Amino acid sequence: MSPQTPLDFNSGPMVWIDCEMTGLDPRRDKILEIAVLITNGNLELVDERGLQFVIGTDKAVLNSMDEWCRTQHGKSGLTQACMTSPHTREYVAKAVLEYIKKWVPQKRTAVLAGNSVHADRSFLVEEMPEVIDWLHYRWYPNSQTPKDAKAGKHRASDDIMDSIQELSWYRQNIFVQPVSREIR
């Protein structure tokens, strides 16, 4: 597959999205960072760089985060990045949708994917509904899979790469063709 070729339904496109938020309540909390990677059905990236934005966020909003978010996002550098980012939520929503449409030009062709994507999806419904309207959504509950030592950084691109590795593990260990046994 040429990296310049948009994906159609038969390519099995998956749009991997991960968001970092100010908390877990999509009606009150806000998206701080979003990353998007797109793969075909074989989990091959169509664009190695993907797309990532930190959203400019008022200090008052950042100060209202709970202790876990203040600590985690402060440690990772996300809080500071939000205070200096020039990108508005509206700009980011438009850029994300344009990026997805570049690689998946047909609506409802790609599946929304990611680790804990059900939580990210609830925020996208509130803040970037046009992105959700473009995609399909399926969710499979987490199970115990091996984790990379660098997992859990809680940065959007790292979380997507963890999710792609997790699905690859599922495909190799769970979603496998049964061995055919002849009954005598």
C-alpha positions as CSV (number, residue, x, y, z in Angstrom):
1,M,0.0,0.0,0.0
2,S,1.3,3.4,-0.9
3,P,1.5,5.8,2.0
4,Q,-0.2,8.4,-0.2
5,T,-3.3,6.3,-0.9
6,P,-6.5,7.1,1.1
7,L,-8.1,4.1,2.8
8,D,-11.5,2.7,1.7
9,F,-13.8,0.3,3.5
10,N,-11.9,-2.8,2.2
11,S,-8.6,-1.5,3.8
12,G,-10.2,-1.8,7.3
13,P,-9.2,1.7,8.4
14,M,-8.9,2.4,12.1
15,V,-8.6,5.9,13.5
16,W,-6.7,5.7,16.8
17,I,-7.4,8.6,19.0
18,D,-6.2,9.4,22.5
19,C,-7.0,12.4,24.6
20,E,-5.7,13.8,27.8
21,M,-8.3,15.6,29.8
22,T,-8.7,17.8,32.9
23,G,-10.7,15.0,34.5
24,L,-13.1,12.2,33.8
25,D,-16.5,14.1,33.5
26,P,-17.1,15.0,29.8
27,R,-19.8,17.6,30.8
28,R,-17.5,19.5,33.1
29,D,-13.9,18.6,32.2
30,K,-12.0,19.5,29.0
31,I,-9.7,17.9,26.4
32,L,-6.1,19.2,26.9
33,E,-4.3,17.1,24.3
34,I,-5.3,14.9,21.3
35,A,-3.3,12.6,19.1
36,V,-4.5,10.7,16.0
37,L,-2.8,7.9,14.2
38,I,-4.5,6.0,11.4
39,T,-3.8,2.3,10.4
40,N,-5.2,0.0,7.9
41,G,-6.7,-3.3,9.0
42,N,-3.3,-4.9,9.3
43,L,-2.3,-2.2,11.8
44,E,0.1,-0.5,9.4
45,L,0.4,3.2,10.0
46,V,-0.5,5.3,7.0
47,D,1.5,8.2,8.3
48,E,4.3,7.7,10.8
49,R,3.9,11.2,12.3
50,G,0.2,11.2,12.8
51,L,-1.4,14.3,14.3
52,Q,-1.0,15.8,17.7
53,F,-2.2,19.0,19.3
54,V,-2.1,20.5,22.7
55,I,-5.1,22.8,23.3
56,G,-4.6,26.3,24.8
57,T,-6.3,26.2,28.1
58,D,-6.9,28.9,30.7
59,K,-5.0,28.7,33.9
60,A,-8.2,28.8,35.9
61,V,-9.4,25.6,34.2
62,L,-6.0,23.9,34.8
63,N,-6.1,25.0,38.5
64,S,-9.5,23.3,38.9
65,M,-8.1,19.9,38.0
66,D,-8.1,17.2,40.7
67,E,-4.9,16.3,42.4
68,W,-4.2,13.3,40.2
69,C,-4.5,15.4,37.0
70,R,-2.5,18.3,38.4
71,T,0.3,15.9,39.4
72,Q,0.3,13.8,36.3
73,H,-0.1,16.6,33.7
74,G,2.4,18.8,35.6
75,K,5.0,16.0,35.7
76,S,4.5,15.2,32.0
77,G,4.8,18.9,31.0
78,L,1.3,18.9,29.6
79,T,0.0,21.6,32.0
80,Q,2.7,24.1,30.9
81,A,2.2,23.1,27.2
82,C,-1.5,24.0,27.6
83,M,-0.7,27.4,29.0
84,T,1.5,28.3,26.0
85,S,-0.3,26.5,23.2
86,P,-1.8,28.8,20.5
87,H,-4.3,26.2,19.4
88,T,-8.0,26.7,20.2
89,R,-10.4,23.8,20.6
90,E,-12.2,24.9,17.4
91,Y,-9.0,25.0,15.4
92,V,-8.0,21.5,16.7
93,A,-11.4,20.0,15.9
94,K,-11.2,21.2,12.4
95,A,-7.6,20.1,11.9
96,V,-8.4,16.6,13.3
97,L,-11.4,16.1,11.0
98,E,-9.4,17.3,7.9
99,Y,-6.6,14.9,8.8
100,I,-9.0,12.0,9.1
101,K,-10.8,12.9,5.9
102,K,-7.4,13.1,4.0
103,W,-6.8,9.4,4.8
104,V,-10.4,8.2,5.1
105,P,-12.5,10.2,2.6
106,Q,-15.7,8.2,3.1
107,K,-17.8,8.9,6.1
108,R,-18.4,6.0,8.5
109,T,-15.7,3.9,6.9
110,A,-13.2,3.9,9.7
111,V,-13.5,2.5,13.2
112,L,-12.7,4.7,16.2
113,A,-10.0,2.8,18.1
114,G,-7.8,3.3,21.2
115,N,-7.2,2.3,24.7
116,S,-10.1,3.4,26.9
117,V,-11.5,5.0,23.8
118,H,-15.0,4.9,25.3
119,A,-13.9,7.7,27.7
120,D,-12.2,9.6,24.9
121,R,-15.3,9.2,22.8
122,S,-17.5,10.7,25.4
123,F,-15.3,13.9,25.5
124,L,-15.2,14.0,21.7
125,V,-19.1,13.8,21.6
126,E,-19.1,16.9,23.8
127,E,-16.2,18.9,22.2
128,M,-15.7,17.6,18.7
129,P,-18.9,15.9,17.6
130,E,-18.0,16.3,13.9
131,V,-15.1,13.9,14.4
132,I,-17.3,11.3,16.0
133,D,-19.9,11.7,13.2
134,W,-17.3,10.7,10.6
135,L,-16.3,7.4,12.3
136,H,-17.8,4.1,13.4
137,Y,-17.4,3.1,17.0
138,R,-16.9,-0.3,18.5
139,W,-15.7,-1.1,22.0
140,Y,-14.3,-4.3,23.4
141,P,-13.6,-4.5,27.1
142,N,-10.0,-4.6,28.3
143,S,-8.5,-7.8,29.3
144,Q,-5.1,-8.6,30.8
145,T,-2.5,-8.1,28.2
146,P,1.2,-7.6,28.6
147,K,2.2,-3.9,29.0
148,D,5.2,-2.1,27.7
149,A,7.5,-0.8,30.4
150,K,7.0,2.7,29.1
151,A,3.2,2.4,29.2
152,G,1.2,4.7,31.4
153,K,3.0,7.9,30.6
154,H,-0.4,9.5,29.9
155,R,0.6,11.4,26.8
156,A,-1.6,11.0,23.8
157,S,0.8,9.6,21.2
158,D,2.3,7.2,23.7
159,D,-1.1,5.9,24.7
160,I,-2.1,5.3,21.0
161,M,1.1,3.3,20.4
162,D,0.3,1.3,23.5
163,S,-3.1,0.6,22.1
164,I,-1.8,-0.5,18.7
165,Q,0.6,-2.9,20.4
166,E,-2.2,-4.2,22.6
167,L,-4.4,-5.0,19.5
168,S,-1.5,-6.6,17.8
169,W,-1.1,-8.8,20.9
170,Y,-4.8,-9.7,20.8
171,R,-4.5,-10.7,17.1
172,Q,-1.5,-12.9,17.8
173,N,-2.9,-14.5,20.9
174,I,-6.6,-14.4,21.0
175,F,-8.1,-13.6,17.5
176,V,-6.3,-16.6,15.9
177,Q,-7.7,-19.2,13.6
178,P,-8.3,-22.5,15.5
179,V,-6.1,-25.4,14.5
180,S,-8.1,-27.8,12.4
181,R,-8.2,-31.3,13.9
182,E,-9.5,-34.2,12.1
183,I,-11.8,-36.3,14.2
184,R,-11.4,-40.1,13.6
